[in-house]
mmCIF file of C-alpha atoms in Angstrom:
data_model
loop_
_atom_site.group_PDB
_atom_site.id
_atom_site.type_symbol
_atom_site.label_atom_id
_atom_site.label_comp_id
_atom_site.label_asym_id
_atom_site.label_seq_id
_atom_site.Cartn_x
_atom_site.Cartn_y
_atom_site.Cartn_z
ATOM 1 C CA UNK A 1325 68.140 110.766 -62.006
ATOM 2 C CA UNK A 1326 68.897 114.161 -62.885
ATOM 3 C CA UNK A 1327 65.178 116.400 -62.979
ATOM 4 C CA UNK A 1328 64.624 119.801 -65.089
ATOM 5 C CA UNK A 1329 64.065 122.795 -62.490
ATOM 6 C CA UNK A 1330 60.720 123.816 -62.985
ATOM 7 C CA UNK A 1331 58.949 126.853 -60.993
ATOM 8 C CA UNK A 1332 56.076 126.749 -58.654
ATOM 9 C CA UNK A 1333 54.105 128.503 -61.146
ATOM 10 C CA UNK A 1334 54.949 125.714 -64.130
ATOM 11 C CA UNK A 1335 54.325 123.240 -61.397
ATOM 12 C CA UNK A 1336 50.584 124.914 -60.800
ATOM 13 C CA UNK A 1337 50.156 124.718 -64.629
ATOM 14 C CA UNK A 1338 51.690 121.753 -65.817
ATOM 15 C CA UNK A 1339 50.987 119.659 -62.325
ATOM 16 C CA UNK A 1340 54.985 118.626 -63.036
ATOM 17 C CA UNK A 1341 55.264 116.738 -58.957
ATOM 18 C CA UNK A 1342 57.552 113.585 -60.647
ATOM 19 C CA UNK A 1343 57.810 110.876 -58.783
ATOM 20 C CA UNK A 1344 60.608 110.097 -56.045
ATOM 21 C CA UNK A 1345 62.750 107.059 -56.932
ATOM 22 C CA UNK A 1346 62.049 105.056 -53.604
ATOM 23 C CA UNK A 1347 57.864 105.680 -53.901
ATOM 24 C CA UNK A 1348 58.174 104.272 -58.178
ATOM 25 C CA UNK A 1349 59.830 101.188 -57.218
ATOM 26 C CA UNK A 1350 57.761 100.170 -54.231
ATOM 27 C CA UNK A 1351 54.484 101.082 -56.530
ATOM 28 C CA UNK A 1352 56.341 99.009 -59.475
ATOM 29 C CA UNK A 1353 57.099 95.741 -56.711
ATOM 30 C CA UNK A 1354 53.146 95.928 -55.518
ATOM 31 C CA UNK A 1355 51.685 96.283 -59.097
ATOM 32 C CA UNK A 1356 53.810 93.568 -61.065
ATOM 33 C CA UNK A 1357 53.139 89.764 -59.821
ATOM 34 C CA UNK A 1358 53.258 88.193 -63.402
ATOM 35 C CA UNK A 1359 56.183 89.104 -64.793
ATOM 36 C CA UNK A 1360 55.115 88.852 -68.704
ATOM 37 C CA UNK A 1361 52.695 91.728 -67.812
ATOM 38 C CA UNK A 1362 52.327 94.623 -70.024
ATOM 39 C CA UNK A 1363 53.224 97.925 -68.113
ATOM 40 C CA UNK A 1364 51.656 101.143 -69.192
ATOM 41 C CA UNK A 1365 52.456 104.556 -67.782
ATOM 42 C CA UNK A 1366 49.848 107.449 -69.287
ATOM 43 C CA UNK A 1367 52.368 110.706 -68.162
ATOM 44 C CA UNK A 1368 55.479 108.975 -68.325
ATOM 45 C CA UNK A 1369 57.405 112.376 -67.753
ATOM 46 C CA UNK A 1370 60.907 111.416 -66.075
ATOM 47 C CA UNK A 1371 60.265 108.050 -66.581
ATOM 48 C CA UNK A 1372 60.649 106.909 -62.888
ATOM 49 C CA UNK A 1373 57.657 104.127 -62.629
ATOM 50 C CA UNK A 1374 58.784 102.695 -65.893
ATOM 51 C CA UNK A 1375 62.449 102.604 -64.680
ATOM 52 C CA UNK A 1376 61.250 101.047 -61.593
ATOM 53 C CA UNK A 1377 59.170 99.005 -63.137
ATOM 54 C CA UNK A 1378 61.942 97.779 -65.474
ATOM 55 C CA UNK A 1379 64.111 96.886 -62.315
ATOM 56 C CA UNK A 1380 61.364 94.514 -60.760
ATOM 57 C CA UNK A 1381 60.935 93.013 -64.118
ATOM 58 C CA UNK A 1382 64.746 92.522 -64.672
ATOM 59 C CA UNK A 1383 65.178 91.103 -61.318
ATOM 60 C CA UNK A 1384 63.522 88.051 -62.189
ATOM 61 C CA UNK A 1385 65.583 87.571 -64.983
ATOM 62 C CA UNK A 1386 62.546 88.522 -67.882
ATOM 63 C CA UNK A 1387 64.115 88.777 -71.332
ATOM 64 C CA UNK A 1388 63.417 91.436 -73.136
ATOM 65 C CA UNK A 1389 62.050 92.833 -70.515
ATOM 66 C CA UNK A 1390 62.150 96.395 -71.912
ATOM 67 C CA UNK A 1391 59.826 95.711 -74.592
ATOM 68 C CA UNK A 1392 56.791 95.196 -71.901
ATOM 69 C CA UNK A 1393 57.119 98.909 -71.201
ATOM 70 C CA UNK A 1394 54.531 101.756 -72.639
ATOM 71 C CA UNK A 1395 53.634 105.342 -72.332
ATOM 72 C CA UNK A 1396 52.353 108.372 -73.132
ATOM 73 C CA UNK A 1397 53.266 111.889 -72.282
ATOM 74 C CA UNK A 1398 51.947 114.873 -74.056
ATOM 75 C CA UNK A 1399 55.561 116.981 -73.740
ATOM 76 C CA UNK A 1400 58.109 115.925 -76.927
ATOM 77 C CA UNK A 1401 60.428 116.888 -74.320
ATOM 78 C CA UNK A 1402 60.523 113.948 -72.305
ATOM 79 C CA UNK A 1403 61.522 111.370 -74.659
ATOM 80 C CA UNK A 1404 64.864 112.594 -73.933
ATOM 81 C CA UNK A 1405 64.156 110.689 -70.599
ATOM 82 C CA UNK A 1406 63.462 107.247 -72.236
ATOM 83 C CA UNK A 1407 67.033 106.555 -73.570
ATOM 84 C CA UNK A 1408 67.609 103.926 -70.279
ATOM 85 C CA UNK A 1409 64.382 102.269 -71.250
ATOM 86 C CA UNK A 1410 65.679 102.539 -74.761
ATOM 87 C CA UNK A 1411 69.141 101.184 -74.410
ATOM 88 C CA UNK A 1412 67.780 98.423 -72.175
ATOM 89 C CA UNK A 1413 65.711 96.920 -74.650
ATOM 90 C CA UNK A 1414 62.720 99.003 -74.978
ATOM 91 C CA UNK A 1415 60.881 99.901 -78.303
ATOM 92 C CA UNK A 1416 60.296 103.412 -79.349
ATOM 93 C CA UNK A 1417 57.295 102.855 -81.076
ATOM 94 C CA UNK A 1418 55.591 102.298 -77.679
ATOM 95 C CA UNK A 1419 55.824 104.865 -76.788
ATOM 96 C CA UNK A 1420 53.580 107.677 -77.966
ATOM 97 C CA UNK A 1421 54.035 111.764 -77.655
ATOM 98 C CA UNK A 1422 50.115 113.169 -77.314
ATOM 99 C CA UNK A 1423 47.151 114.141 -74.816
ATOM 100 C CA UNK A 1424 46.237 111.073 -72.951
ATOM 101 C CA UNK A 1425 43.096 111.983 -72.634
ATOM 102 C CA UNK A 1426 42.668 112.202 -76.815
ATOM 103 C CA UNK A 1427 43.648 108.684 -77.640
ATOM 104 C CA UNK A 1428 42.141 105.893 -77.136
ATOM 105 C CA UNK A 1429 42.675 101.734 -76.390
ATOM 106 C CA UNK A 1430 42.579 100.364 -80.605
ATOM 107 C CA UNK A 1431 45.288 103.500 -81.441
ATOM 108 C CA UNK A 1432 47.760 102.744 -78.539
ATOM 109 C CA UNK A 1433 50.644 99.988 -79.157
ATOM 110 C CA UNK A 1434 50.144 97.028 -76.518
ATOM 111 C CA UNK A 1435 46.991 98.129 -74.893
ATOM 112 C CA UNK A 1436 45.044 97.155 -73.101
ATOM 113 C CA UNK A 1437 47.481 97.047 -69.918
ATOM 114 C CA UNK A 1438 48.281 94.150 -67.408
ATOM 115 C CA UNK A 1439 49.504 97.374 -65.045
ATOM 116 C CA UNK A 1440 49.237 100.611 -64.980
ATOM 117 C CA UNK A 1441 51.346 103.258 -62.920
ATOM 118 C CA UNK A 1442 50.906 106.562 -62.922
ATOM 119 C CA UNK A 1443 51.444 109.757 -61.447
ATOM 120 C CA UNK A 1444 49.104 112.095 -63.398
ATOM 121 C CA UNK A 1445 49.361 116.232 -63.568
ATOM 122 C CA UNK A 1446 48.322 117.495 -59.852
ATOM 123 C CA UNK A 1447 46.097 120.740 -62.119
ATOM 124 C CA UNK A 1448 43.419 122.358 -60.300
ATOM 125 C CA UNK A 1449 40.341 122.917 -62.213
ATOM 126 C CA UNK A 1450 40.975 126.702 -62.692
ATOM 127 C CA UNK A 1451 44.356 126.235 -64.287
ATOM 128 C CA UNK A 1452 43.053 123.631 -66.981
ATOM 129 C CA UNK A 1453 42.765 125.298 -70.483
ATOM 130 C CA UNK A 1454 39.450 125.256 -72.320
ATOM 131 C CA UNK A 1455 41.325 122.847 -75.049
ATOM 132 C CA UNK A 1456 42.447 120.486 -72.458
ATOM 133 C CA UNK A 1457 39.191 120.556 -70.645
ATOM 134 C CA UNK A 1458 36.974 120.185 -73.421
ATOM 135 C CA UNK A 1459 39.263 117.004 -74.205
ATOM 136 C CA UNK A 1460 38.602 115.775 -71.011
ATOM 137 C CA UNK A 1461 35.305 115.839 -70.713
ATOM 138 C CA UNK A 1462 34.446 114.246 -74.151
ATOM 139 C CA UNK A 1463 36.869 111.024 -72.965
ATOM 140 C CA UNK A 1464 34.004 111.177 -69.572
ATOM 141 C CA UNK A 1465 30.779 111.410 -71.880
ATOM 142 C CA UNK A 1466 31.873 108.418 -73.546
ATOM 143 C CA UNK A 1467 32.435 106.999 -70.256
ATOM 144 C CA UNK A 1468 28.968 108.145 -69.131
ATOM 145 C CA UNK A 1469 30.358 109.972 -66.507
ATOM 146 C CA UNK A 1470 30.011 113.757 -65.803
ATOM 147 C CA UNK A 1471 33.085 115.352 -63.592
ATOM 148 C CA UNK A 1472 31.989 118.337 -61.790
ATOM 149 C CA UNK A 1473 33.565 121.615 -62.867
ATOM 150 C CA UNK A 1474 35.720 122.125 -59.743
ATOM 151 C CA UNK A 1475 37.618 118.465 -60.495
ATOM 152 C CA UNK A 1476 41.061 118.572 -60.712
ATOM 153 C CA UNK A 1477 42.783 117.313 -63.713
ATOM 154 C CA UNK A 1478 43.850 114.161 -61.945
ATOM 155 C CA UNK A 1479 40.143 112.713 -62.054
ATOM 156 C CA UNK A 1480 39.853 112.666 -65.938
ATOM 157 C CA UNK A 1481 43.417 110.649 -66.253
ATOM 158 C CA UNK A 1482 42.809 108.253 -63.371
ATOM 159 C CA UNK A 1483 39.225 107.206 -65.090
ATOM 160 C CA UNK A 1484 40.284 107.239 -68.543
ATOM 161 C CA UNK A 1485 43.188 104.970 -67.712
ATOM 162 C CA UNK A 1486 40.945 102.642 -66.857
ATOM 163 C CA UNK A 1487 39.760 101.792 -70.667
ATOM 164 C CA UNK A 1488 43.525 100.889 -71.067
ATOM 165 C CA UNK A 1489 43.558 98.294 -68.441
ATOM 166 C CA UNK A 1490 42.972 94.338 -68.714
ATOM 167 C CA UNK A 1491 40.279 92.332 -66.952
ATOM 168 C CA UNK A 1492 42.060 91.492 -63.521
ATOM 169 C CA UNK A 1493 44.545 94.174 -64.124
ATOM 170 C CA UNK A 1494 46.317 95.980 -61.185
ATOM 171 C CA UNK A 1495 46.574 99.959 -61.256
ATOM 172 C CA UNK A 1496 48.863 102.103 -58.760
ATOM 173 C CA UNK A 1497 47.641 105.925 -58.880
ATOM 174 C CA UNK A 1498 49.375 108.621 -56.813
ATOM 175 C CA UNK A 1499 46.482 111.025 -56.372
ATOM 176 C CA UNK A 1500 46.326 114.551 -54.353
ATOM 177 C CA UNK A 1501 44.495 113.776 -50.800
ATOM 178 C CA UNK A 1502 41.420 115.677 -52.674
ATOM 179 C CA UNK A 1503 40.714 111.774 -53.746
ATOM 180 C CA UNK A 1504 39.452 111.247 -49.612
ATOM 181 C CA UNK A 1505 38.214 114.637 -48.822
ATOM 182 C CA UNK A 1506 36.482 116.649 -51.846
ATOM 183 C CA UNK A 1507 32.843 116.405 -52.509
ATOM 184 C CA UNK A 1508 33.715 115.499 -56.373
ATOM 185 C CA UNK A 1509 35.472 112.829 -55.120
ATOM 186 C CA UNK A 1510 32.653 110.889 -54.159
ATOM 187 C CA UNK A 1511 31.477 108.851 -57.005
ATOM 188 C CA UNK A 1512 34.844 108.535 -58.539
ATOM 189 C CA UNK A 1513 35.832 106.571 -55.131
ATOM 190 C CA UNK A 1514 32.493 104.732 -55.820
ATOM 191 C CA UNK A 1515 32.937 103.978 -59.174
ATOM 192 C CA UNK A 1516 36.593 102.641 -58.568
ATOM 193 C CA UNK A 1517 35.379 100.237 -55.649
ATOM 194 C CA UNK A 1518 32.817 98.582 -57.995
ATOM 195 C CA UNK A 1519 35.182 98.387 -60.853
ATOM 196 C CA UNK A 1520 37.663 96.309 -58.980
ATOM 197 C CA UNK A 1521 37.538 93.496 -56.345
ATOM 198 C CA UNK A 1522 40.218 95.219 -53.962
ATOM 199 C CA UNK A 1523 41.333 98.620 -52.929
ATOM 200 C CA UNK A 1524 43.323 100.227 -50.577
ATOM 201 C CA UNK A 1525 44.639 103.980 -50.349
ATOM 202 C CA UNK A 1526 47.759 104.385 -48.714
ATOM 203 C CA UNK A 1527 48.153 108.267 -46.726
ATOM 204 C CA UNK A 1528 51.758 109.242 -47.625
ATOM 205 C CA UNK A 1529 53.613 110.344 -44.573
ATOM 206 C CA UNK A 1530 55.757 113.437 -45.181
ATOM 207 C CA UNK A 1531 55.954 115.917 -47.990
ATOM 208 C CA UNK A 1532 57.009 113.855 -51.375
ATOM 209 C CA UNK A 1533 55.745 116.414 -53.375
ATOM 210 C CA UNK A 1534 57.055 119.656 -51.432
ATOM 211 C CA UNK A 1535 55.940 122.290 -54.026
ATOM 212 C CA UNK A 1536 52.282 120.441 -54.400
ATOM 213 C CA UNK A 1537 49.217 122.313 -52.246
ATOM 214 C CA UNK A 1538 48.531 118.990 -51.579
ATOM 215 C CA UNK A 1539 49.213 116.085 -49.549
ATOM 216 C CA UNK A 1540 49.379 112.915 -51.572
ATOM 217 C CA UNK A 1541 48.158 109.326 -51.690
ATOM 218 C CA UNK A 1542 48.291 106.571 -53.566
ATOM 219 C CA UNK A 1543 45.589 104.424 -54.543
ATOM 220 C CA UNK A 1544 46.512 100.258 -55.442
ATOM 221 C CA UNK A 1545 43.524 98.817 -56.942
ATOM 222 C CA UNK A 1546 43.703 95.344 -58.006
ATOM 223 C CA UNK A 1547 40.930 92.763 -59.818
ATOM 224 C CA UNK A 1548 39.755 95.021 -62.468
ATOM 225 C CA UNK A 1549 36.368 93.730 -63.677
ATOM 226 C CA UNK A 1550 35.241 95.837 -66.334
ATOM 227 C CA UNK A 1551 31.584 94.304 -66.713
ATOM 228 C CA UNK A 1552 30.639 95.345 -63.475
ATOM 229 C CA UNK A 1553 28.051 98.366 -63.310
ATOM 230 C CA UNK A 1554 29.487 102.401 -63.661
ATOM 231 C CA UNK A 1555 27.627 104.257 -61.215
ATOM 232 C CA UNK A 1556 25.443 107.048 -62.873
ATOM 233 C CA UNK A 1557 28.295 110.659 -62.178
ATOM 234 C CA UNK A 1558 26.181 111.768 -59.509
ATOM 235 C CA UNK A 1559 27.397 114.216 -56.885
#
């Protein structure tokens, strides 16, 4: 699939790292086990997971498949890259052209999500704008969570995405290796091992993302259990 050049320094400001072809459709064949599920992708950008995740689900035969597909990406842009889903059966009103972090479960078509795949922007916290951040941290109060100022923009997307997911849903997150190693991290690895009953982060060997000042991994969290207790944002 054919990918807009993009500089280092768009890259830095956008967090544009799309996802490889091979890494979407092994995150699509782990996330998807019922194959009615409702797929939801919150930066959809080049549309890789949702192509990928249309493959698993056409594999097994799943008519219509197309129309269990969602997303949201902020750029107009990119719905240039949804005429495969499109001509395969998709519907265009799932798919919705705004900031993520802005909307909310009751305003987006087919939430809340069986699955949800994602690759959100890689933005370190001194290249978010004052807009965006002040977004982002509204979505967290209402959360009751409070994301220290050095967080990257990764953290807001991967814990808002969780209001979009089912009970017992299944979410696949490709996250910079800050997830392991910064002292942010800590209670958002906290909170996402008492939201769900299993977790694993995978280390991704080689350089995916060869631009990114980061090494990657991904996180598969399945068992999503939205009653159990948020911890309180502490760092």
């Amino acid at each position: 699939m054919a990918m807009r050049a993009a500089s280092v320094e768009d890259k830095k400001l956008l967090g544009k790292y799309y996802t490889p072809m091979p890494l979407a459709q092994d995150m699509a064949e782990w996330a998807i086990r019922n194959y009615s599920s409702k797929i939801f992708d919150p930066c959809f950008g080049e549309c890789a997971l949702l192509i990928a995740s249309l493959h698993v689900l056409m594999k097994y035969n799943i008519a219509n498949a197309g129309r269990l597909l969602f997303g949201v990406d902020i750029d107009n842009e990119k719905t240039k890259n949804l005429v495969h889903l499109l001509q395969s059966g998709a519907l265009k009103e799932n798919f919705v052209i705004a900031d993520f972090l802005s909307l909310r479960p009751a305003i987006v078509p087919g939430a809340p999500f069986d699955v949800i795949l994602s690759n959100p922007p890689f933005v370190r916290h001194h290249y978010i704008t004052e807009e965006k951040l002040a977004t982002a941290k509204f979505a967290m109060s209402e959360l009751g969570l409070k994301v220290p100022g050095t967080a990257g923009y990764w953290v807001y997307f991967l814990m808002h995405s969780l209001r979009f997911l089912k009970v017992g849903g299944r979410l696949a997150m490709i996250l910079p290796r800050a997830f392991l190693q910064a002292d942010y991290s800590i209670p958002i690895r906290r909170y996402i091992k008492e939201k769900f009953d299993r977790t694993e982060i995978n280390v991704i060997n080689g350089r995916w993302f060869p631009d990114a000042q980061e090494a990657t991994v991904i996180l598969f969290a399945e068992g999503y259990q939205e009653e159990k207790n948020a911890v309180d944002g502490r760092t």
